[in-house]
XYZ file of C-alpha atoms in Angstrom:
350
model
C 2.905 -45.224 -84.820
C 5.687 -45.467 -82.201
C 9.177 -46.597 -83.166
C 12.159 -46.991 -80.820
C 15.498 -46.018 -82.348
C 18.769 -47.213 -80.828
C 21.039 -47.339 -83.872
C 23.428 -44.386 -84.205
C 23.049 -44.009 -87.970
C 19.238 -43.958 -87.866
C 19.221 -41.645 -84.809
C 21.525 -39.217 -86.618
C 19.392 -39.317 -89.783
C 16.188 -38.582 -87.865
C 17.699 -35.718 -85.872
C 19.099 -34.204 -89.078
C 15.564 -33.887 -90.471
C 14.563 -31.473 -87.696
C 15.841 -27.933 -88.238
C 15.859 -26.908 -84.573
C 17.568 -29.982 -83.112
C 20.394 -29.200 -80.718
C 23.639 -30.723 -79.493
C 21.743 -32.160 -76.494
C 19.543 -34.304 -78.762
C 22.401 -36.123 -80.483
C 23.263 -39.794 -80.170
C 26.869 -39.082 -79.184
C 25.908 -36.737 -76.350
C 23.499 -39.342 -75.000
C 26.218 -41.994 -75.100
C 28.618 -39.664 -73.289
C 26.054 -38.650 -70.672
C 24.584 -42.018 -69.754
C 25.444 -43.825 -66.554
C 26.369 -47.499 -66.559
C 22.757 -48.474 -65.816
C 21.221 -46.250 -68.513
C 20.681 -46.865 -72.219
C 19.696 -44.190 -74.740
C 16.569 -44.463 -76.863
C 14.984 -42.123 -79.386
C 11.209 -42.499 -79.447
C 9.695 -41.593 -82.811
C 5.980 -40.965 -83.334
C 4.806 -40.501 -86.919
C 1.390 -39.320 -88.098
C 1.208 -38.350 -91.761
C 3.792 -35.638 -92.398
C 4.258 -34.966 -88.686
C 7.051 -36.610 -86.692
C 7.858 -36.302 -82.988
C 11.231 -37.355 -81.594
C 11.765 -37.809 -77.849
C 15.301 -38.717 -76.708
C 15.485 -40.415 -73.307
C 17.753 -42.479 -71.089
C 16.025 -45.679 -69.981
C 16.861 -47.274 -66.604
C 15.908 -50.487 -64.837
C 14.446 -50.051 -61.360
C 16.290 -52.260 -58.878
C 14.483 -55.290 -57.471
C 11.538 -54.940 -59.833
C 10.387 -55.616 -63.382
C 9.885 -51.917 -64.003
C 11.824 -49.124 -65.684
C 11.831 -45.362 -65.718
C 13.191 -42.756 -68.108
C 15.141 -39.552 -67.682
C 16.883 -37.015 -69.904
C 20.476 -36.004 -70.409
C 21.836 -33.083 -68.431
C 21.185 -29.898 -70.362
C 18.226 -29.028 -72.562
C 16.439 -31.837 -74.374
C 12.742 -32.705 -74.675
C 10.662 -33.470 -77.794
C 11.537 -32.373 -81.320
C 8.770 -31.738 -83.835
C 8.804 -31.880 -87.618
C 5.972 -30.557 -89.821
C 3.365 -29.933 -87.120
C 0.208 -28.039 -88.092
C -3.389 -27.511 -86.968
C -4.346 -30.986 -88.216
C -2.065 -32.740 -85.737
C -4.091 -34.660 -83.138
C -2.227 -34.436 -79.835
C -4.706 -36.798 -78.142
C -3.825 -39.594 -80.565
C -0.130 -39.075 -79.849
C -0.628 -39.062 -76.080
C -2.793 -42.202 -76.192
C -0.207 -44.106 -78.213
C 2.668 -42.769 -76.117
C 0.913 -43.901 -72.934
C 0.324 -47.355 -74.396
C 4.019 -47.600 -75.261
C 5.098 -46.581 -71.746
C 2.703 -48.999 -70.056
C 3.558 -51.889 -72.378
C 7.249 -51.410 -71.572
C 6.670 -51.154 -67.787
C 7.940 -47.562 -67.661
C 6.672 -46.122 -64.372
C 7.794 -42.505 -64.673
C 9.441 -40.078 -67.083
C 11.525 -37.003 -66.319
C 12.954 -34.579 -68.858
C 14.621 -31.214 -68.872
C 12.977 -29.193 -71.626
C 14.575 -26.869 -74.168
C 13.993 -23.123 -73.706
C 14.408 -22.438 -77.434
C 12.222 -25.142 -78.986
C 8.553 -24.561 -79.745
C 5.638 -26.960 -79.207
C 7.220 -28.984 -76.387
C 4.729 -27.786 -73.795
C 1.660 -28.137 -76.023
C 2.642 -31.713 -76.933
C 3.212 -32.778 -73.317
C 0.398 -30.808 -71.658
C -1.827 -33.186 -69.706
C 0.918 -35.766 -69.255
C 2.106 -35.077 -65.719
C 3.380 -31.631 -64.797
C 5.592 -29.013 -66.421
C 7.351 -26.699 -63.990
C 9.346 -23.531 -64.634
C 12.585 -23.489 -62.642
C 14.180 -20.240 -63.758
C 15.666 -18.404 -66.707
C 18.563 -18.914 -69.074
C 20.379 -16.047 -70.773
C 20.278 -15.716 -74.556
C 22.323 -13.415 -76.763
C 20.352 -12.641 -79.917
C 22.867 -13.294 -82.679
C 20.465 -12.051 -85.361
C 21.098 -8.526 -84.066
C 24.189 -6.645 -85.195
C 27.430 -7.159 -83.294
C 27.332 -3.492 -82.276
C 23.753 -3.657 -80.989
C 24.551 -6.800 -79.015
C 27.422 -5.011 -77.284
C 25.260 -1.953 -76.614
C 23.128 -4.156 -74.343
C 26.105 -5.191 -72.187
C 26.302 -3.785 -68.687
C 28.665 -0.824 -68.311
C 30.887 -2.826 -65.979
C 31.146 -5.702 -68.473
C 32.297 -3.318 -71.208
C 35.007 -2.018 -68.867
C 36.136 -5.555 -68.011
C 36.294 -6.553 -71.678
C 38.323 -3.490 -72.638
C 40.820 -4.326 -69.897
C 40.968 -7.995 -70.930
C 41.623 -7.179 -74.574
C 44.616 -5.039 -73.631
C 46.193 -7.963 -71.755
C 44.960 -11.117 -73.479
C 44.119 -12.755 -76.774
C 41.678 -15.558 -77.561
C 42.765 -18.463 -79.750
C 41.081 -21.597 -81.066
C 42.446 -24.635 -79.273
C 42.894 -28.192 -80.448
C 42.655 -31.482 -78.608
C 46.258 -32.604 -78.970
C 47.857 -29.380 -77.761
C 45.354 -27.822 -75.403
C 42.964 -30.366 -73.885
C 45.155 -30.898 -70.811
C 45.150 -27.140 -70.179
C 41.367 -27.055 -70.376
C 40.980 -29.995 -67.991
C 43.378 -28.417 -65.503
C 41.519 -25.083 -65.511
C 38.063 -26.669 -65.459
C 38.866 -28.970 -62.541
C 40.506 -26.088 -60.683
C 37.313 -24.113 -61.148
C 35.087 -26.975 -59.962
C 37.200 -27.515 -56.837
C 37.100 -23.807 -56.094
C 33.288 -23.729 -56.089
C 33.100 -27.073 -54.238
C 31.180 -28.685 -57.091
C 29.502 -32.063 -56.806
C 31.428 -35.093 -58.088
C 29.050 -35.306 -61.050
C 30.680 -32.183 -62.515
C 34.051 -33.928 -62.786
C 34.456 -36.036 -65.911
C 37.046 -38.471 -67.195
C 39.695 -37.383 -69.686
C 37.995 -39.685 -72.181
C 34.756 -37.680 -71.823
C 36.437 -34.382 -72.710
C 38.223 -35.942 -75.663
C 35.110 -37.609 -77.042
C 32.814 -34.620 -76.614
C 35.215 -32.529 -78.692
C 35.704 -35.280 -81.293
C 32.071 -36.042 -82.146
C 30.861 -35.501 -85.699
C 27.227 -35.157 -84.563
C 27.738 -31.420 -83.959
C 30.451 -28.781 -84.202
C 32.525 -28.158 -81.094
C 35.057 -25.488 -80.341
C 37.664 -25.151 -77.618
C 38.469 -21.476 -76.999
C 41.480 -20.388 -74.958
C 42.397 -17.079 -73.371
C 46.156 -16.455 -73.492
C 47.896 -13.868 -71.308
C 49.952 -11.757 -73.720
C 52.876 -11.092 -71.394
C 53.410 -14.582 -69.936
C 51.852 -16.533 -72.865
C 50.078 -18.619 -70.217
C 46.619 -20.078 -70.894
C 44.521 -18.491 -68.136
C 40.995 -19.382 -69.237
C 39.248 -21.881 -71.484
C 35.738 -22.819 -72.564
C 33.967 -25.454 -74.650
C 31.213 -24.348 -77.013
C 28.861 -26.653 -78.923
C 27.157 -25.606 -82.156
C 24.281 -27.265 -83.974
C 21.495 -25.870 -86.117
C 20.896 -22.257 -85.104
C 22.184 -22.571 -81.540
C 25.540 -22.072 -79.837
C 25.783 -23.586 -76.349
C 28.242 -22.382 -73.706
C 28.998 -25.793 -72.215
C 31.982 -25.911 -69.821
C 34.677 -23.445 -68.751
C 37.479 -22.848 -66.295
C 39.928 -20.114 -65.368
C 43.069 -19.560 -63.361
C 42.473 -18.162 -59.880
C 45.603 -16.029 -60.216
C 44.066 -14.118 -63.123
C 40.530 -13.438 -61.913
C 41.015 -9.708 -62.408
C 41.569 -10.180 -66.159
C 38.143 -11.826 -66.609
C 39.335 -14.357 -69.205
C 36.001 -16.189 -69.510
C 34.133 -12.965 -70.249
C 36.547 -12.320 -73.096
C 36.264 -15.891 -74.421
C 32.447 -15.626 -74.446
C 32.564 -12.254 -76.185
C 34.879 -13.506 -78.913
C 32.611 -16.513 -79.483
C 29.627 -14.137 -79.684
C 31.308 -12.158 -82.459
C 32.467 -15.238 -84.350
C 29.100 -17.029 -84.109
C 27.258 -13.937 -85.334
C 29.545 -13.784 -88.362
C 28.930 -17.505 -88.976
C 25.156 -16.960 -89.109
C 23.972 -18.576 -85.885
C 20.819 -17.141 -84.296
C 21.024 -17.969 -80.587
C 23.829 -18.047 -78.046
C 22.672 -19.805 -74.887
C 24.766 -18.927 -71.839
C 22.571 -21.024 -69.530
C 21.365 -20.000 -66.097
C 22.519 -19.989 -62.506
C 23.388 -22.956 -60.323
C 20.211 -24.919 -59.733
C 18.407 -22.378 -61.972
C 18.788 -19.745 -59.247
C 19.421 -16.059 -59.900
C 22.795 -16.212 -58.179
C 26.221 -14.727 -58.908
C 26.638 -17.061 -61.896
C 23.338 -15.875 -63.359
C 24.268 -12.232 -62.752
C 27.574 -12.807 -64.560
C 25.753 -14.233 -67.581
C 22.997 -11.619 -67.557
C 25.594 -8.842 -67.805
C 25.794 -9.876 -71.495
C 22.067 -9.792 -72.203
C 18.646 -9.315 -70.649
C 17.012 -11.626 -73.189
C 15.847 -14.367 -70.828
C 14.155 -17.622 -71.775
C 12.284 -19.825 -69.329
C 13.759 -23.206 -68.412
C 11.208 -25.910 -67.558
C 11.185 -29.545 -66.525
C 8.631 -32.270 -67.196
C 7.638 -34.921 -64.645
C 5.208 -37.686 -65.523
C 3.999 -40.541 -63.322
C 2.756 -43.129 -65.811
C 1.588 -45.785 -63.347
C 0.520 -44.179 -60.079
C -0.147 -47.438 -58.222
C 3.279 -48.888 -58.980
C 4.921 -45.515 -58.303
C 3.328 -45.353 -54.840
C 4.343 -48.945 -54.146
C 7.963 -48.221 -55.103
C 8.001 -45.117 -52.908
C 6.542 -47.117 -50.020
C 9.240 -49.773 -50.439
C 11.871 -47.041 -50.396
C 10.489 -45.392 -47.260
C 9.612 -48.524 -45.361
C 7.063 -47.751 -42.654
C 8.382 -44.244 -42.116
C 6.429 -41.841 -44.291
C 7.791 -38.684 -42.676
C 8.141 -36.113 -45.484
C 11.554 -34.876 -44.370
C 13.389 -38.150 -45.035
C 13.452 -37.488 -48.772
C 15.226 -34.735 -50.619
C 12.742 -31.964 -51.369
C 11.066 -32.188 -54.781
C 13.164 -35.182 -55.812
C 11.720 -37.057 -58.778
C 11.139 -39.899 -58.980
C 10.841 -40.118 -55.199
C 11.799 -43.802 -55.070
C 15.291 -42.878 -56.323
C 15.887 -40.265 -53.629
C 18.518 -40.885 -50.981
C 17.201 -41.146 -47.440
C 18.477 -38.502 -45.091
C 20.383 -39.908 -42.146
C 19.398 -38.407 -38.816
C 21.805 -38.699 -35.908
C 20.228 -39.515 -32.545
């Protein structure tokens, strides 16, 4: 049986029943992440003792009676409660397909969660699942000393230097949010980030105020000047700590404030009993300088995958054809963009 949940209270109750749910599955994060043309839904499938929960953002397709679905930015995908060998995946997929077709949903895209089991086995046969790269995990079930022993030699040197010059404190919204925003935006401008990485002040305030998960704002303070030179947001839910957003002062690169903030959160989260500390991956899931920075903390990598599903191939092709017009040249769409009918045409100068 398929049920669509939109109410915050019911969404929160259902997510709470699943032990491995994460910050990215919560109602509040979906509300914060959605665009103006998107509305969050939590699809629930129940069969005996087994429940599946699939959070999605539903969107109308312009100039049509159709919709498609996507996921929030981050790591989402299905959650499973009480699955065993008696669960019939074919029954679920049949009913899920009927739901999608009945609601004129042409395609579904979701980023999957590297730490959650059963996602691939549940979705296998519905479209394609593609591995994009790795994310870096710090195993918080290991001792604090053993975790540090796996750091690169250079990272240990950087951290020793940082601790001699800086301290890490827990921030609060009223006193420190403006400092975080300043450092984060400075960081995004420095790396020439896309506009989508810049958020409103309301976003930062609300993401730290939600009661759906625990959030923490950590600040690195320069001991001599008492200036805040680095800051990061961490989100905690279930067994997982997520390194979400961060920024640092360009003038204090050499003090490596973000490395110190991450290390202090590692120690604290281990003491609090969390199991996983996800540092994420590189930009676009590439093994770039950002990935190398994160992997200096740990070589425990987990594979990040995405799911693409064309529900109605005929309508999908028709929508793509309408988007392309009579020009079906493959280079006019962004490579690998899904769904293709939402891609932006490349403009070629003559």
